[in-house]
PDB file of C-alpha atoms in Angstrom:
ATOM      1  CA  MET A  94      12.220 113.252   7.534  1.00  0.00           C
ATOM      2  CA  LEU A  95      16.325 113.088   6.004  1.00  0.00           C
ATOM      3  CA  ILE A  96      15.744 110.665   9.657  1.00  0.00           C
ATOM      4  CA  LEU A  97      12.755 108.621   8.885  1.00  0.00           C
ATOM      5  CA  GLN A  98      13.916 108.271   5.164  1.00  0.00           C
ATOM      6  CA  LEU A  99      17.638 106.621   6.231  1.00  0.00           C
ATOM      7  CA  LYS A 100      15.520 104.522   9.657  1.00  0.00           C
ATOM      8  CA  LYS A 101      13.112 102.975   6.318  1.00  0.00           C
ATOM      9  CA  ARG A 102      16.560 101.931   4.682  1.00  0.00           C
ATOM     10  CA  ILE A 103      17.787  99.930   6.878  1.00  0.00           C
ATOM     11  CA  GLU A 104      14.801  98.195   8.248  1.00  0.00           C
ATOM     12  CA  ILE A 105      15.003  97.305   4.555  1.00  0.00           C
ATOM     13  CA  LEU A 106      19.108  96.547   4.537  1.00  0.00           C
ATOM     14  CA  GLU A 107      17.772  94.556   7.969  1.00  0.00           C
ATOM     15  CA  ALA A 108      15.074  92.024   5.931  1.00  0.00           C
ATOM     16  CA  LYS A 109      17.502  91.429   2.921  1.00  0.00           C
ATOM     17  CA  VAL A 110      19.359  90.724   5.074  1.00  0.00           C
ATOM     18  CA  GLN A 111      18.091  88.154   7.350  1.00  0.00           C
ATOM     19  CA  GLU A 112      15.770  86.854   3.693  1.00  0.00           C
ATOM     20  CA  HIS A 113      19.952  86.313   3.118  1.00  0.00           C
ATOM     21  CA  GLU A 114      21.024  84.405   6.278  1.00  0.00           C
ATOM     22  CA  HIS A 115      17.787  81.702   5.510  1.00  0.00           C
ATOM     23  CA  GLN A 116      18.639  81.107   1.782  1.00  0.00           C
ATOM     24  CA  LEU A 117      22.471  80.480   2.843  1.00  0.00           C
ATOM     25  CA  ILE A 118      21.079  78.292   5.645  1.00  0.00           C
ATOM     26  CA  GLU A 119      18.860  76.040   3.004  1.00  0.00           C
ATOM     27  CA  LEU A 120      21.613  76.026   0.844  1.00  0.00           C
ATOM     28  CA  ILE A 121      23.811  74.682   3.702  1.00  0.00           C
ATOM     29  CA  ALA A 122      21.801  71.915   4.556  1.00  0.00           C
ATOM     30  CA  LYS A 123      21.389  71.172   0.966  1.00  0.00           C
ATOM     31  CA  LEU A 124      25.260  70.658   0.283  1.00  0.00           C
ATOM     32  CA  SER A 125      25.598  68.493   3.546  1.00  0.00           C
ATOM     33  CA  VAL A 126      27.302  65.507   3.621  1.00  0.00           C
ATOM     34  CA  PRO A 127      24.721  62.488   5.336  1.00  0.00           C
ATOM     35  CA  THR A 128      25.172  61.505   8.158  1.00  0.00           C
ATOM     36  CA  ALA A 129      26.613  58.166   8.743  1.00  0.00           C
ATOM     37  CA  PRO A 130      23.918  56.518   9.977  1.00  0.00           C
ATOM     38  CA  THR A 131      21.793  58.096   7.114  1.00  0.00           C
ATOM     39  CA  LEU A 132      24.004  56.559   4.228  1.00  0.00           C
ATOM     40  CA  ILE A 133      23.733  53.335   5.952  1.00  0.00           C
ATOM     41  CA  ALA A 134      20.280  53.284   5.650  1.00  0.00           C
ATOM     42  CA  LYS A 135      20.615  53.772   1.674  1.00  0.00           C
ATOM     43  CA  GLU A 136      22.982  50.620   1.424  1.00  0.00           C
ATOM     44  CA  LYS A 137      20.751  48.513  -0.012  1.00  0.00           C
ATOM     45  CA  LYS A 138      22.259  44.420   1.344  1.00  0.00           C
ATOM     46  CA  GLN A 139      22.780  41.615  -1.586  1.00  0.00           C
ATOM     47  CA  ALA A 140      20.964  39.891  -3.009  1.00  0.00           C
ATOM     48  CA  PHE A 141      21.998  36.089  -1.949  1.00  0.00           C
ATOM     49  CA  LYS A 142      23.001  34.563  -4.679  1.00  0.00           C
ATOM     50  CA  LYS A 143      23.422  30.386  -4.968  1.00  0.00           C
ATOM     51  CA  PRO A 144      26.825  29.011  -4.527  1.00  0.00           C
ATOM     52  CA  THR A 145      28.345  26.194  -7.436  1.00  0.00           C
ATOM     53  CA  VAL A 146      28.968  22.998  -6.433  1.00  0.00           C
ATOM     54  CA  VAL A 147      32.114  23.670  -7.355  1.00  0.00           C
ATOM     55  CA  GLU A 148      31.972  26.583  -4.578  1.00  0.00           C
ATOM     56  CA  ILE A 149      30.098  24.586  -1.405  1.00  0.00           C
ATOM     57  CA  TYR A 150      32.901  21.940  -2.209  1.00  0.00           C
ATOM     58  CA  GLU A 151      36.647  23.908  -1.385  1.00  0.00           C
ATOM     59  CA  TYR A 152      34.449  25.724   1.970  1.00  0.00           C
ATOM     60  CA  ALA A 153      33.674  21.738   2.667  1.00  0.00           C
ATOM     61  CA  CYS A 154      36.896  21.076   2.004  1.00  0.00           C
ATOM     62  CA  GLU A 155      38.358  23.429   4.438  1.00  0.00           C
ATOM     63  CA  LYS A 156      36.797  20.791   7.224  1.00  0.00           C
ATOM     64  CA  LEU A 157      36.794  17.426   5.584  1.00  0.00           C
ATOM     65  CA  ASN A 158      39.660  15.571   3.114  1.00  0.00           C
ATOM     66  CA  ASP A 159      38.859  15.487  -0.406  1.00  0.00           C
ATOM     67  CA  LYS A 160      36.186  12.158  -0.212  1.00  0.00           C
ATOM     68  CA  ASP A 161      33.831  13.429   2.503  1.00  0.00           C
ATOM     69  CA  ALA A 162      33.480  17.411   1.385  1.00  0.00           C
ATOM     70  CA  LEU A 163      31.989  15.742  -1.628  1.00  0.00           C
ATOM     71  CA  ALA A 164      30.248  13.668   0.148  1.00  0.00           C
ATOM     72  CA  PHE A 165      28.804  16.776   2.720  1.00  0.00           C
ATOM     73  CA  THR A 166      28.739  19.164  -0.892  1.00  0.00           C
ATOM     74  CA  GLU A 167      27.001  16.439  -2.963  1.00  0.00           C
ATOM     75  CA  LYS A 168      23.470  16.901   0.583  1.00  0.00           C
ATOM     76  CA  PHE A 169      24.098  20.268   1.331  1.00  0.00           C
ATOM     77  CA  HIS A 170      24.038  20.817  -2.566  1.00  0.00           C
ATOM     78  CA  ALA A 171      20.738  18.327  -3.108  1.00  0.00           C
ATOM     79  CA  HIS A 172      19.248  19.659   0.045  1.00  0.00           C
ATOM     80  CA  TYR A 173      18.887  22.835  -0.829  1.00  0.00           C
ATOM     81  CA  GLU A 174      18.379  22.798  -4.453  1.00  0.00           C
ATOM     82  CA  ALA A 175      15.550  21.062  -3.295  1.00  0.00           C
ATOM     83  CA  ASN A 176      13.998  23.413  -0.630  1.00  0.00           C
ATOM     84  CA  GLY A 177      14.853  26.249  -3.117  1.00  0.00           C
ATOM     85  CA  TRP A 178      18.057  27.780  -0.703  1.00  0.00           C
ATOM     86  CA  LYS A 179      15.427  28.093   2.203  1.00  0.00           C
ATOM     87  CA  VAL A 180      16.156  27.985   5.697  1.00  0.00           C
ATOM     88  CA  GLY A 181      12.376  27.330   7.298  1.00  0.00           C
ATOM     89  CA  ARG A 182      10.084  29.516   5.257  1.00  0.00           C
ATOM     90  CA  ASN A 183      13.499  32.454   5.043  1.00  0.00           C
ATOM     91  CA  ALA A 184      15.567  32.491   2.237  1.00  0.00           C
ATOM     92  CA  MET A 185      18.493  31.741   2.897  1.00  0.00           C
ATOM     93  CA  LYS A 186      21.185  35.032   3.452  1.00  0.00           C
ATOM     94  CA  ASP A 187      24.519  32.596   3.775  1.00  0.00           C
ATOM     95  CA  TRP A 188      25.101  29.920   2.490  1.00  0.00           C
ATOM     96  CA  LYS A 189      28.533  29.482   4.776  1.00  0.00           C
ATOM     97  CA  ALA A 190      27.013  29.791   7.688  1.00  0.00           C
ATOM     98  CA  ALA A 191      24.608  26.972   6.947  1.00  0.00           C
ATOM     99  CA  VAL A 192      28.253  24.719   6.351  1.00  0.00           C
ATOM    100  CA  ARG A 193      28.789  25.194   9.221  1.00  0.00           C
ATOM    101  CA  LYS A 194      25.599  24.277  11.210  1.00  0.00           C
ATOM    102  CA  TRP A 195      25.406  20.908   9.598  1.00  0.00           C
ATOM    103  CA  ASP A 196      26.953  18.683  11.339  1.00  0.00           C
ATOM    104  CA  LEU A 197      29.891  17.741  10.034  1.00  0.00           C
ATOM    105  CA  THR A 198      30.777  14.973  11.561  1.00  0.00           C
ATOM    106  CA  THR A 199      28.178  12.634   9.751  1.00  0.00           C
ATOM    107  CA  PHE A 200      30.048  13.405   7.112  1.00  0.00           C
ATOM    108  CA  VAL A 201      33.422  11.941   7.875  1.00  0.00           C
ATOM    109  CA  THR A 202      33.820   8.540   6.354  1.00  0.00           C
ATOM    110  CA  THR A 203      36.536   5.103   8.253  1.00  0.00           C
ATOM    111  CA  ASN A 204      35.230   2.814   5.758  1.00  0.00           C
ATOM    112  CA  GLN A 205      32.663   1.894   2.758  1.00  0.00           C
ATOM    113  CA  GLN A 206      29.966   0.822   5.568  1.00  0.00           C
ATOM    114  CA  THR A 207      29.653   4.703   6.516  1.00  0.00           C
ATOM    115  CA  LYS A 208      30.675   6.118   3.511  1.00  0.00           C
ATOM    116  CA  ILE A 209      27.015   4.878   2.228  1.00  0.00           C
ATOM    117  CA  LYS A 210      24.381   5.927   4.791  1.00  0.00           C
ATOM    118  CA  ASN A 211      20.804   5.244   4.249  1.00  0.00           C
ATOM    119  CA  GLY A 212      20.905   4.268   0.508  1.00  0.00           C
ATOM    120  CA  LYS A 213      21.162   7.462  -0.832  1.00  0.00           C
ATOM    121  CA  PHE A 214      25.295   7.555  -1.022  1.00  0.00           C
ATOM    122  CA  ASP A 215      24.587   8.254  -4.980  1.00  0.00           C
ATOM    123  CA  SER A 216      29.032   7.198  -6.329  1.00  0.00           C
ATOM    124  CA  ASP A 217      27.933   8.200  -9.711  1.00  0.00           C
ATOM    125  CA  ALA A 218      27.656  11.785  -8.996  1.00  0.00           C
ATOM    126  CA  ALA A 219      29.975  12.344  -6.064  1.00  0.00           C
ATOM    127  CA  GLN A 220      32.316  11.521  -9.193  1.00  0.00           C
ATOM    128  CA  ARG A 221      30.589  14.257 -11.006  1.00  0.00           C
ATOM    129  CA  ILE A 222      31.005  16.279  -8.156  1.00  0.00           C
ATOM    130  CA  TYR A 223      35.082  15.913  -7.125  1.00  0.00           C
ATOM    131  CA  ASN A 224      35.913  15.763 -10.783  1.00  0.00           C
ATOM    132  CA  ASP A 225      33.786  19.733 -11.558  1.00  0.00           C
ATOM    133  CA  ALA A 226      35.765  20.540  -8.863  1.00  0.00           C
ATOM    134  CA  HIS A 227      39.642  19.535 -10.278  1.00  0.00           C
ATOM    135  CA  ASN A 228      39.007  21.097 -13.151  1.00  0.00           C
ATOM    136  CA  TYR A 229      37.629  24.216 -12.499  1.00  0.00           C
ATOM    137  CA  THR A 230      40.176  25.187  -9.608  1.00  0.00           C
ATOM    138  CA  LYS A 231      42.744  23.719 -12.759  1.00  0.00           C
ATOM    139  CA  GLY A 232      41.793  26.113 -15.519  1.00  0.00           C
TER     140      GLY A 232
END
């Protein structure tokens, strides 16, 4: 009789041990650090932010001289403002990549004739952009 009681007590204790092991496994799973792919999947990409005219001008100055960068900035900004900052049908993701894609050699000027292409070069607007860019860098 005593042996039967001890066996029953052992079975109860073994069942409790298994239950505690199961609870520990669940707790460890909850506390574990997510793996790298899980972290990457949860990060949100930053939404596209329209560049200012000054940002475009400064980036263009890295590739072109001041006057040519000014002409490029005016045309690039006007083009994408008119198109809602879209590349084809898709929203723009990286405006610097779009700048690199444009053929910058068409904006290199050698004389007054090449500065005015198709009668679209607005010297007043270009001067305003140039002044804004230089005032921005001073302040």
